[in-house]
Every structure is written in structure tokens, then in C-alpha cells.
């Protein structure tokens, strides 16, 4: 048996190597950058942007500058059970809404893919049909059209899934995906869901109705795979120039409304860099609309309010879409059923040496319901979805139960709060404005809660009361109770849509089918802000958009 000392040494060496990889992403000397020209400038190294920059550099040989406002990842990003830690760190932009919601978004190499919950989910064929309908681009958006772009980056280590799903999954891409093994608690939940008729289904959304254990962007060593680690670390491409801690504050346009460069700040100093070909915004669902508006691309009246000269009047920030979710918790009666993801030496040994133990997991099961059809046209497109995972709450492990209304009627708008690029924009929303949303949420809860309160589950979990919300005579489905939970516990999983794609700016679209911003030249948006239909799982979809968008640029469309 290895001694404690040699184990500590081995773990330190592994952590040192990981930190080294994280720290060496930046490869350009800031002292020489002022006024430099690159073929492409990509703003934001997130789920989409890191892929766009990498593919453009790799597949065209062009010079690319990737500018990221955040800095390097660290070993906390690697450890799946430390997801909360990185979410509650300087790596989060922590945007806020007019209803005081905290809206998380990654500010680090890898963007939100470096702080997210690592679920890998692609959504259903009907989801993309709805994209086609809303954007009016039926030739562009379909499951068949997007599938190759999911596959391009995929390295799926679930050999059984790959073998049994020809055409749907593959090995060999840069983003490693694995299936997690449900712990004892999640296994009981899966049994309970099946007792209620929710059969096991695929984890990728191909057939969304039923219960699935989601796959994760976690590698064989149980280390998080962000687009930062997958595409930017150990980068051998000399033409891919990467700079962190660089906040882009403005896109520079010439008189012909051609985007020719960007201004950015690093350590309080202002820099200007220029693009021979194009500028691509991948600053995320809130970052991209903000930067466009700061640069004069947005609703005229709103920009004038802050003294910003208008380059083109388009509805940037409108059509901001999001799912609605409520989090409830259940106490796990027998804590020995689940392992606490605590920082004990043994847990680190298990994690780093044996690639097992509680630090390597962040489990989610997904359960969707066909009964709540989104529309008559797409009866299979479920409107309700439930996710469950175990995790620490204080010093006890609880079962988190998240009820999601995938496509609520309510939508929002992103607005600037000042003309100062260093201030945060605000997300204007109204979560409880549509009674039909609350009615639908009640329906989802009615379908889902029995799985958790069944006689099968009573042995294992007990519902936790929500402070100051009282079920009506023990009835958890009454309107007042749900409204109260909504007020106290509603989250907005994964915002999208402030630069919606479409055929014309007259219909509220900001970018065309080739991701080009209407009304200007040389500027595209390639990230989750172009998405017209919300999903509570934006990571795989944003990576797909990164691949799709990069290919569109490469093909010179
Ligand atoms: C806490 C959390 C948990 C999540 N869990 C999941 C999950 O389990 N599964 C899932 O599918 N999805 C999940 N998501 C959502 C998913 O990660 C996002 O939808 C996806 O990453 C969005 O990709 P993006 O490229 O549009 O933006 P991002 O990945 O957010 O990247 C945008 C990048 O642009 C940078 N940037 C912004 N403004 C500027 C600027 N002015 N100058 C320079 N750089 C800038 C940002 O710092 C960031 O790095 C989660 C998100 C969060 C925040």
C-alpha cells in the first residue's frame, strides 16, 4: 500500500499538471498587441466562442484573436462536485433581473461550460422544428441538419450507446462525454419514475418522453470538460491567439457600417485591435446583446437614452427567452445511501488516483412529460420537465428536485443600465405575469411530485417545507401554494435569445441565417443569444451552434 506521503505527492503532481494546463492558455504578449490586425476577432471564449476560434484557426489557417473577459480555470473547475464553488466565485458574471434573480454566466476560459452542471443534452427533433417555425428558416433548422455539428465535437465514451446508436453518437471529437452511474438514491428514484409509467429513454433527447440519466461533459478521469479545456488548452495552433482578462467594450465601425475592430480593456488600459475579415461575437446570451448595444447596434430609443450613437436600429435584447423552474428539496433519511462530496483526503485519493468517489459526480436524471403538449402541431414537444440530483445543502446531502416549464409564455428583455460599458445590463422579466404559466407549472408538479412522494420513495426521502409557504391543508397542488413557491424559489434556467436569428429585422430578428447582424457588415453573432426557443440545457446546443457557425464562416456564406 502506498504511503500517505507518496499519495500526497502524486496528487500534488496531478493538480500541478492540471493547473499548468489551465494557466498556459494565453499565448500572446499584450505589450505588442495595440493596433495589430488579425483575420478574425472572436469575442468570448465560452461554449460557442472557443469552438468558433479554434475551428477558424485550424481549418482556414487564418489568424484569429480570441478575447475573453475572464481568466484561467483552476482545479476546482475540474472537480464535478465543486460545481457550486466555481458558480459562486469570480468566474460568474452574476447578472440580475428586475425581479432580483441571480442569473449565472461563466466569466472564464470555457465560459458557462466551465461553471455549469455538466449535463449533456441535445433536445428533441420537435424542438428544432419549432426553431424553424419561429425563425422562418425551415431549410436551416432541423434535427438532421444540426446532428452533424453535435457529432463533430463529440467524443462519447459510452461504447454501448455509440454502438447501439449509429449516426447519433461517436468517438473521436474533442469534447468527451460520459454516462454517469446513478447512486443508490437516484436508482430508487428511477424505479419510482418507472412505477408511474415513465419508461427509460435515450439520454440525448432523440425521444424525449420518459426518464433518462443524462450524460455529462466529464472525462474518463472524472474531470470536467469545458470548451476551454477541450479546445484552448495545449493549443498547438500558432495562428490562434488567445488573451484573457480582456473585456471588450466596443465594436469599431467605419463609415460604411463595416465592423473593423474592437476596443478592449485589460488591467485598466485600453487597447484597439483590428480585423481583416470579420468580427464574431460569442459573448453569450447577455454579453453579446450588451456589447452590440454599447456599440450602437440596438433599439434606437433605448440607445439614445444613454447617449449612444445609433449605427443600426435592430431589436437587440428583445425576445430574451428562458425556461421557468422551481427548486424543491427532499431530506434523504438514510444519509449512508449517498456519499458526501467533502474535501476529505480519502475522497481526493479516490478522485485523483482511482477516478471514483463522490467528488467525481454531479448527477442529474431528467424526466419529461408528453401530457403537456406545447402545441397541437408538435404534440410530442413536452412542456414539462423534471430534473433531480443529490447534493450538499449545509452539512446534509439532500435530493434536489427541479420542476421546469420548458417553454413558458413569459419572455424578457435585456436592457442597458447606463452608457458605461463597465456596468451590468439588466434582464427585464415578469415571471408570474402569465397565469397560464403557473397553471402549467402546477400540472407539471402534479405529474412529478407523486414520483417523489410515492410509497416506494417514502422509505428514502421526506419533503422539506419551504419557508413561509403553506400547502393548503396538506395539498401541495393548490394555486396559492405554487404561487408562493414561485415567488420564493423560481429560477430561470439558462437564458437565451437576445440576438434572435430570423429572416428579417422587421420580425424582431437580429441575425440572418448565416449569423450575420442585420444592418451592418463584417459582424456575426455565434452563441446562445441567437436561439429562439428556450431549453434548460444550453451547453451542447451552444457547442453545436459554435460548430455550425464556424462552418458557415469557413464556407464563406
Ligand atoms: C451555473 C450554470 C449551470 C448550467 N448547467 C448546464 C447544464 O448542466 N447543461 C447544459 O446544457 N447547460 C447548462 N448551462 C447553460 C450552458 O452552459 C450555456 O447555455 C452555454 O454555455 C452558453 O454558451 P455561450 O457560448 O452562448 O455563452 P458562454 O458559455 O456563457 O460564453 C460567453 C463568454 O463570453 C465572455 N464575455 C462576455 N462578455 C464579454 C466581453 N464584453 N468581452 C470579452 N468576453 C466576454 C464570457 O466571459 C464567457 O466566457 C448552465 C449555465 C450555468 C451558468
XYZ file of C-alpha atoms and ligand atoms in Angstrom:
610
model
C 0.000 0.000 0.000
C 1.271 3.407 -0.910
C 2.269 5.621 1.973
C 0.328 8.733 2.815
C 3.328 10.796 1.793
C 3.700 9.274 -1.673
C -0.063 9.563 -2.275
C 0.062 13.249 -1.322
C 2.997 13.739 -3.639
C 1.215 12.021 -6.508
C -1.954 14.072 -6.009
C 0.092 17.299 -5.845
C 1.788 16.387 -9.119
C -1.574 15.719 -10.807
C -3.002 19.013 -9.549
C 0.168 20.855 -10.623
C -0.144 19.460 -14.155
C -3.833 20.448 -14.348
C -3.061 23.968 -13.082
C -0.214 24.244 -15.590
C -2.565 23.379 -18.471
C -5.165 25.855 -17.225
C -2.627 28.649 -16.776
C -0.996 28.361 -20.156
C -3.934 29.148 -22.382
C -2.874 32.746 -23.038
C -0.275 32.844 -25.763
C 0.041 36.432 -26.934
C 2.103 39.235 -25.497
C -0.120 42.142 -24.564
C 2.740 44.646 -24.991
C 2.769 44.100 -28.743
C -0.932 43.980 -29.373
C -2.010 47.619 -29.751
C -3.264 48.257 -33.289
C -2.491 44.726 -34.504
C -4.572 43.171 -37.288
C -5.940 39.633 -37.322
C -8.116 37.964 -39.933
C -10.843 37.234 -37.388
C -11.528 38.551 -33.910
C -13.749 36.353 -31.740
C -15.180 37.925 -28.579
C -15.857 35.458 -25.751
C -14.222 32.072 -25.169
C -17.365 30.273 -23.994
C -19.222 27.158 -25.112
C -19.592 28.528 -28.643
C -16.731 31.051 -28.923
C -13.847 28.718 -28.046
C -15.056 26.361 -30.781
C -15.517 29.138 -33.349
C -11.993 30.471 -32.740
C -10.391 27.030 -32.787
C -12.137 25.856 -35.976
C -11.434 29.072 -37.872
C -7.756 28.893 -36.976
C -7.468 25.155 -37.562
C -9.495 24.795 -40.739
C -8.659 28.008 -42.604
C -5.135 28.829 -41.416
C -6.329 32.403 -40.873
C -5.037 34.437 -37.937
C -7.567 34.551 -35.130
C -7.609 36.621 -31.960
C -9.834 35.254 -29.181
C -10.578 37.795 -26.450
C -12.082 36.632 -23.158
C -13.177 38.850 -20.261
C -12.466 36.157 -17.651
C -9.261 34.367 -16.808
C -7.997 30.867 -16.390
C -9.825 27.887 -14.908
C -8.385 26.173 -11.848
C -8.600 22.708 -10.346
C -11.972 23.500 -8.759
C -13.416 23.706 -12.265
C -12.217 20.162 -12.908
C -13.939 18.531 -9.935
C -17.624 17.915 -10.737
C -18.721 18.039 -7.098
C -17.204 21.524 -6.761
C -19.605 22.981 -9.320
C -21.214 25.148 -6.613
C -17.795 26.518 -5.668
C -16.986 27.773 -9.142
C -20.503 29.053 -9.698
C -20.147 31.105 -6.513
C -16.793 32.591 -7.451
C -15.354 35.442 -9.506
C -15.876 33.206 -12.529
C -19.572 34.159 -12.567
C -20.877 37.409 -14.077
C -23.856 37.227 -11.681
C -26.272 39.182 -13.809
C -29.528 40.221 -12.172
C -33.117 40.554 -13.270
C -35.706 43.162 -12.427
C -37.200 40.532 -10.102
C -33.869 40.129 -8.280
C -32.984 36.763 -9.782
C -29.305 35.962 -9.896
C -28.536 34.871 -13.451
C -25.329 32.886 -13.599
C -22.965 33.020 -16.573
C -19.342 31.976 -16.798
C -16.596 34.592 -16.949
C -13.592 32.352 -17.532
C -11.973 30.390 -20.371
C -14.748 27.996 -21.376
C -17.439 30.498 -20.320
C -20.501 28.888 -18.788
C -19.267 25.453 -19.896
C -16.575 25.834 -17.205
C -19.015 26.516 -14.343
C -22.158 24.693 -15.426
C -23.684 21.477 -14.123
C -22.144 19.435 -16.968
C -25.356 17.857 -18.250
C -25.068 16.980 -21.916
C -28.449 17.100 -23.654
C -29.296 17.936 -27.251
C -33.068 18.448 -27.243
C -35.595 16.726 -29.470
C -36.347 16.813 -33.205
C -39.527 18.778 -32.436
C -37.524 21.395 -30.599
C -35.624 22.171 -33.802
C -38.845 22.161 -35.834
C -40.056 24.881 -33.525
C -36.816 26.825 -34.197
C -37.532 26.504 -37.896
C -41.079 27.820 -37.418
C -40.144 30.767 -35.231
C -37.167 31.826 -37.348
C -38.908 31.072 -40.672
C -35.797 29.094 -41.637
C -37.030 25.573 -42.235
C -34.102 24.805 -44.544
C -31.633 25.660 -41.816
C -33.011 24.258 -38.590
C -33.919 20.613 -38.333
C -32.629 17.775 -36.196
C -30.989 16.213 -39.268
C -29.185 19.451 -40.091
C -27.817 20.012 -36.596
C -26.843 16.400 -35.853
C -23.504 16.507 -37.772
C -22.486 19.539 -35.730
C -23.226 17.782 -32.455
C -21.218 14.829 -33.709
C -18.278 16.934 -34.850
C -17.119 17.773 -31.329
C -18.360 14.607 -29.607
C -16.108 12.016 -28.021
C -18.623 9.744 -26.354
C -17.023 7.177 -24.082
C -20.211 5.168 -23.568
C -19.303 2.435 -26.014
C -22.677 0.710 -25.666
C -24.517 3.905 -26.564
C -22.197 4.589 -29.501
C -22.544 1.036 -30.853
C -26.302 0.927 -30.379
C -26.893 4.394 -31.836
C -25.132 4.544 -35.183
C -25.352 8.058 -36.572
C -26.326 9.564 -33.223
C -23.111 9.334 -31.248
C -19.455 8.892 -31.967
C -15.980 8.814 -30.506
C -13.111 10.976 -31.641
C -14.243 14.590 -31.167
C -12.638 16.991 -28.695
C -15.466 17.117 -26.138
C -15.527 13.991 -24.011
C -18.924 12.864 -22.802
C -19.591 10.041 -20.343
C -22.609 8.369 -18.799
C -22.804 8.582 -15.049
C -23.734 5.719 -12.779
C -26.755 6.640 -10.665
C -26.051 6.438 -6.934
C -28.266 4.343 -4.632
C -30.674 7.259 -4.141
C -31.036 8.016 -7.847
C -31.584 4.336 -8.576
C -34.614 4.339 -6.280
C -35.916 7.461 -7.985
C -35.587 5.812 -11.376
C -37.569 2.826 -10.101
C -40.254 5.125 -8.743
C -40.491 7.045 -12.058
C -40.939 3.787 -13.925
C -43.643 2.690 -11.494
C -45.508 5.797 -12.670
C -45.089 4.786 -16.309
C -42.141 6.983 -17.256
C -40.067 4.451 -19.144
C -36.317 4.695 -19.574
C -35.398 6.559 -22.734
C -32.323 7.928 -24.534
C -30.206 10.483 -22.733
C -29.791 12.705 -25.792
C -33.314 13.968 -26.409
C -33.918 11.934 -29.556
C -37.040 10.510 -27.865
C -37.614 12.912 -25.026
C -40.564 11.344 -23.260
C -39.712 9.174 -20.317
C -36.896 9.057 -17.845
C -33.228 9.281 -18.657
C -29.994 9.568 -16.771
C -28.297 12.441 -18.533
C -24.797 12.161 -19.905
C -22.176 14.603 -18.708
C -19.267 16.570 -20.120
C -16.930 14.715 -17.780
C -13.952 12.665 -18.965
C -12.740 9.204 -18.015
C -10.741 10.688 -15.100
C -13.950 12.317 -13.834
C -12.653 15.773 -14.774
C -14.974 18.455 -16.200
C -14.636 19.046 -19.914
C -15.270 22.670 -20.795
C -14.648 24.129 -24.235
C -11.711 25.870 -22.560
C -10.070 22.568 -21.701
C -11.165 20.831 -24.906
C -10.238 23.488 -27.461
C -7.858 26.007 -25.901
C -5.538 24.149 -23.545
C -2.386 22.578 -25.003
C -3.066 24.606 -28.127
C -0.561 23.929 -30.906
C -2.079 26.354 -33.398
C 0.312 29.285 -33.815
C -2.362 31.294 -35.651
C -4.833 31.009 -32.732
C -4.011 33.928 -30.434
C -5.718 33.862 -27.052
C -5.971 36.643 -24.495
C -7.858 36.544 -21.179
C -8.871 39.234 -18.665
C -9.730 41.394 -21.656
C -13.161 43.000 -21.543
C -14.332 44.071 -24.985
C -16.225 47.334 -24.603
C -16.963 48.387 -28.164
C -17.050 47.229 -31.765
C -15.445 49.798 -34.061
C -17.351 50.536 -37.304
C -16.196 52.551 -40.302
C -18.456 54.947 -42.225
C -19.809 52.117 -44.362
C -21.034 50.333 -41.205
C -18.332 47.729 -41.605
C -17.101 46.263 -38.299
C -13.354 46.759 -38.481
C -12.073 46.255 -34.961
C -12.773 46.225 -31.247
C -11.783 48.179 -28.181
C -10.978 46.261 -25.049
C -9.680 46.903 -21.546
C -7.093 44.897 -19.720
C -5.741 45.969 -16.327
C -7.379 49.386 -16.747
C -5.603 50.028 -20.056
C -7.499 50.469 -23.274
C -6.430 48.635 -26.446
C -7.648 48.613 -30.038
C -7.229 45.688 -32.418
C -8.444 45.262 -35.984
C -9.850 42.524 -38.214
C -9.076 41.967 -41.902
C -12.136 39.816 -42.404
C -14.754 39.614 -39.675
C -15.617 40.112 -36.045
C -17.585 37.375 -34.335
C -19.438 37.922 -31.083
C -19.707 34.862 -28.865
C -20.107 36.726 -25.585
C -23.170 34.739 -24.518
C -26.878 35.364 -24.181
C -26.436 38.541 -22.138
C -22.884 39.569 -23.102
C -23.488 39.696 -26.856
C -26.658 41.840 -26.721
C -24.928 44.193 -24.262
C -21.861 44.630 -26.457
C -23.953 45.206 -29.575
C -25.978 47.890 -27.836
C -22.880 49.564 -26.367
C -21.554 49.710 -29.940
C -24.651 51.356 -31.412
C -26.455 48.264 -32.703
C -29.820 48.077 -30.968
C -33.201 49.706 -30.457
C -32.825 53.400 -31.344
C -34.864 54.857 -28.468
C -33.098 52.741 -25.888
C -29.617 53.636 -27.153
C -30.458 57.344 -27.352
C -31.479 57.235 -23.692
C -27.803 56.628 -22.874
C -26.304 58.925 -25.499
C -25.063 56.053 -27.678
C -24.852 56.911 -31.396
C -27.037 54.563 -33.389
C -25.367 52.585 -36.182
C -28.414 50.464 -36.933
C -31.815 50.126 -35.314
C -32.462 46.419 -34.613
C -34.261 44.699 -31.767
C -31.228 43.591 -29.807
C -32.184 42.445 -26.311
C -35.792 41.695 -27.261
C -37.058 38.102 -27.385
C -34.954 37.075 -24.417
C -36.271 33.594 -23.619
C -35.784 31.277 -20.691
C -37.390 28.293 -19.069
C -39.002 28.658 -15.643
C -38.016 26.360 -12.833
C -38.792 25.738 -9.201
C -36.375 24.020 -6.868
C -37.649 21.908 -4.000
C -35.575 19.727 -1.724
C -36.128 16.378 -0.044
C -34.276 15.235 3.009
C -32.526 11.903 2.489
C -33.471 9.849 5.520
C -30.578 7.407 5.379
C -27.510 9.505 4.628
C -25.357 6.405 4.134
C -27.147 5.840 0.804
C -25.177 8.732 -0.656
C -21.573 9.742 -0.237
C -20.859 13.303 0.884
C -18.688 15.191 -1.604
C -16.496 16.655 1.115
C -12.824 17.638 0.959
C -11.510 14.641 2.867
C -8.123 13.193 1.998
C -9.724 9.842 1.157
C -12.131 11.497 -1.261
C -9.205 13.214 -3.005
C -7.316 9.923 -3.198
C -10.375 8.224 -4.681
C -10.882 11.080 -7.094
C -7.339 11.641 -8.356
C -5.915 8.150 -8.120
C -8.880 5.823 -8.618
C -11.122 8.232 -10.564
C -14.066 7.313 -8.413
C -15.825 8.514 -5.261
C -18.235 11.377 -4.612
C -16.040 14.232 -5.921
C -16.389 12.998 -9.473
C -20.168 13.168 -9.711
C -22.841 15.744 -10.236
C -25.766 13.562 -11.082
C -28.935 14.507 -12.819
C -31.816 12.433 -14.010
C -34.243 14.002 -16.407
C -37.903 13.140 -16.596
C -40.094 14.687 -19.257
C -43.833 14.555 -19.736
C -45.702 14.229 -23.005
C -49.039 15.118 -21.495
C -48.307 18.822 -21.542
C -48.004 19.329 -25.247
C -46.516 22.646 -26.324
C -48.843 22.955 -29.272
C -51.084 20.850 -31.403
C -48.544 20.904 -34.188
C -45.863 19.332 -32.040
C -47.722 17.089 -29.631
C -44.524 15.334 -28.646
C -42.749 18.506 -27.627
C -43.097 18.304 -23.899
C -43.675 21.426 -21.923
C -42.772 19.939 -18.612
C -39.530 18.536 -17.440
C -38.186 17.428 -14.119
C -34.598 17.041 -13.049
C -33.296 15.567 -9.849
C -29.876 15.303 -8.313
C -28.313 14.742 -4.950
C -26.038 17.336 -3.417
C -24.946 19.056 -0.232
C -27.219 21.569 1.481
C -25.417 22.780 4.573
C -23.891 19.635 6.008
C -26.555 17.188 4.834
C -26.959 15.659 1.417
C -30.402 16.314 0.020
C -32.278 15.407 -3.106
C -32.821 18.472 -5.278
C -35.971 18.335 -7.359
C -36.237 20.904 -10.135
C -39.518 21.303 -11.967
C -39.120 23.077 -15.261
C -41.614 24.668 -17.573
C -39.642 24.429 -20.765
C -41.493 26.938 -22.886
C -43.325 29.483 -20.763
C -45.309 32.287 -22.310
C -43.315 34.825 -20.389
C -40.232 36.244 -22.046
C -37.946 39.119 -21.226
C -35.719 41.860 -22.494
C -32.117 42.798 -21.877
C -31.520 46.484 -21.348
C -28.520 48.628 -20.649
C -28.475 50.426 -17.307
C -26.063 53.128 -18.444
C -23.744 54.105 -21.269
C -20.794 52.914 -19.200
C -19.500 49.582 -20.561
C -18.358 48.517 -17.099
C -21.873 48.458 -15.672
C -24.021 45.369 -15.852
C -27.096 45.245 -18.065
C -30.404 44.248 -16.510
C -32.743 41.463 -17.544
C -36.331 42.672 -17.529
C -38.652 39.787 -16.837
C -42.021 39.090 -15.316
C -42.117 35.516 -14.139
C -45.653 35.430 -12.836
C -47.271 37.603 -15.472
C -48.995 34.768 -17.280
C -51.459 32.775 -15.264
C -51.227 30.061 -17.890
C -47.555 29.543 -16.948
C -48.490 28.969 -13.327
C -51.302 26.627 -14.370
C -48.878 24.630 -16.483
C -46.304 24.502 -13.714
C -48.961 23.174 -11.372
C -49.689 20.456 -13.930
C -46.012 19.524 -14.154
C -45.735 19.414 -10.376
C -48.897 17.293 -10.200
C -47.317 14.808 -12.556
C -43.906 14.837 -10.957
C -44.395 15.121 -7.227
C -46.040 11.709 -6.806
C -42.812 10.110 -8.075
C -41.048 11.650 -5.100
C -43.793 11.133 -2.519
C -44.728 7.595 -3.609
C -44.885 4.801 -1.060
C -41.736 3.465 -2.732
C -39.848 6.717 -2.019
C -41.292 7.354 1.470
C -38.682 4.982 2.894
C -35.891 7.118 1.485
C -36.872 10.806 1.381
C -39.040 13.372 3.127
C -40.180 16.637 1.568
C -38.659 19.786 3.082
C -41.000 22.635 3.853
C -40.425 25.875 2.003
C -40.170 28.729 4.465
C -43.361 30.805 4.668
C -45.223 28.756 2.056
C -48.037 26.604 3.354
C -49.664 23.769 1.430
C -53.453 24.152 1.569
C -54.462 21.568 4.191
C -51.545 19.387 3.153
C -52.360 19.833 -0.549
C -49.179 20.617 -2.492
C -51.008 21.337 -5.720
C -53.109 24.335 -4.809
C -52.667 27.613 -6.677
C -51.700 29.751 -3.646
C -49.005 27.342 -2.565
C -47.444 27.069 -6.023
C -47.581 30.839 -6.467
C -45.829 31.245 -3.125
C -43.100 28.764 -4.122
C -42.785 30.513 -7.444
C -42.225 33.807 -5.675
C -39.590 32.367 -3.375
C -37.949 29.669 -5.379
C -38.239 30.350 -9.102
C -35.094 30.162 -11.108
C -34.503 30.967 -14.762
C -32.521 28.064 -16.044
C -30.334 29.098 -18.953
C -31.243 32.361 -20.659
C -31.169 32.656 -24.461
C -32.370 34.661 -27.408
C -31.442 38.393 -27.139
C -29.990 38.341 -30.691
C -32.564 36.063 -32.255
C -31.986 34.576 -35.681
C -34.608 35.119 -38.381
C -35.371 36.204 -41.909
C -35.903 39.893 -41.329
C -35.215 42.541 -38.694
C -38.860 43.579 -39.123
C -39.844 40.405 -37.283
C -37.525 41.136 -34.407
C -34.562 39.155 -35.742
C -31.037 40.439 -35.123
C -29.034 37.972 -37.213
C -29.773 36.259 -40.515
C -29.452 32.551 -41.287
C -25.677 32.964 -41.659
C -25.394 34.560 -38.204
C -24.731 37.981 -39.805
C -26.043 41.007 -37.928
C -28.693 42.867 -39.933
C -27.851 46.412 -40.992
C -24.044 46.197 -40.692
C -21.197 44.316 -42.399
C -18.420 42.063 -41.182
C -20.142 41.187 -37.923
C -21.727 37.915 -36.788
C -23.147 36.619 -33.522
C -22.499 32.937 -32.901
C -23.692 31.832 -29.453
C -26.783 31.044 -27.384
C -28.230 34.518 -27.899
C -29.397 33.562 -31.406
C -31.581 30.690 -30.069
C -35.318 31.310 -30.462
C -36.697 28.534 -28.224
C -35.525 28.140 -24.637
C -34.027 24.964 -23.300
C -32.937 24.299 -19.757
C -29.819 22.661 -21.213
C -27.857 25.116 -23.349
C -24.372 23.669 -23.329
C -24.454 21.002 -26.035
C -26.724 23.247 -28.112
C -24.305 26.194 -27.826
C -21.379 23.967 -28.779
C -23.398 22.818 -31.789
C -24.041 26.478 -32.676
C -20.288 27.105 -32.393
C -19.595 24.286 -34.853
C -22.449 25.296 -37.168
C -21.468 28.972 -37.109
C -17.772 28.283 -37.683
C -18.646 26.094 -40.644
C -20.852 28.860 -42.036
C -17.953 31.335 -41.816
C -15.481 28.835 -43.288
C -17.808 28.160 -46.231
C -17.922 31.918 -46.705
C -21.719 32.056 -46.597
C -24.492 27.639 -13.376
C -24.872 27.128 -14.733
C -25.267 25.800 -14.861
C -25.597 25.313 -16.133
N -25.824 23.976 -16.286
C -25.983 23.466 -17.527
C -26.027 22.062 -17.734
O -25.851 21.252 -16.831
N -26.244 21.616 -19.006
C -26.411 22.468 -20.055
O -26.641 22.003 -21.168
N -26.336 23.805 -19.894
C -26.081 24.314 -18.663
N -25.901 25.662 -18.512
C -26.029 26.543 -19.690
C -24.873 26.483 -20.690
O -23.642 26.354 -20.030
C -24.950 27.751 -21.539
O -26.195 27.767 -22.196
C -23.869 27.834 -22.607
O -22.593 27.732 -22.012
C -23.972 29.162 -23.345
O -22.916 29.245 -24.266
P -22.480 30.630 -24.898
O -21.306 30.352 -25.742
O -23.652 31.287 -25.503
O -22.052 31.558 -23.659
P -20.981 31.326 -22.536
O -20.577 29.905 -22.461
O -21.546 31.939 -21.306
O -19.719 32.163 -23.037
C -19.693 33.548 -23.184
C -18.263 34.020 -22.926
O -18.112 35.368 -23.352
C -17.365 36.081 -22.386
N -17.701 37.502 -22.499
C -18.896 38.096 -22.239
N -18.828 39.412 -22.471
C -17.575 39.655 -22.904
C -16.898 40.840 -23.287
N -17.526 42.012 -23.327
N -15.592 40.756 -23.637
C -14.945 39.561 -23.629
N -15.546 38.411 -23.272
C -16.853 38.458 -22.911
C -17.789 35.454 -21.083
O -16.882 35.732 -20.048
C -17.873 33.993 -21.456
O -16.645 33.348 -21.291
C -25.590 26.189 -17.260
C -25.209 27.517 -17.112
C -24.821 27.986 -15.873
C -24.362 29.400 -15.758
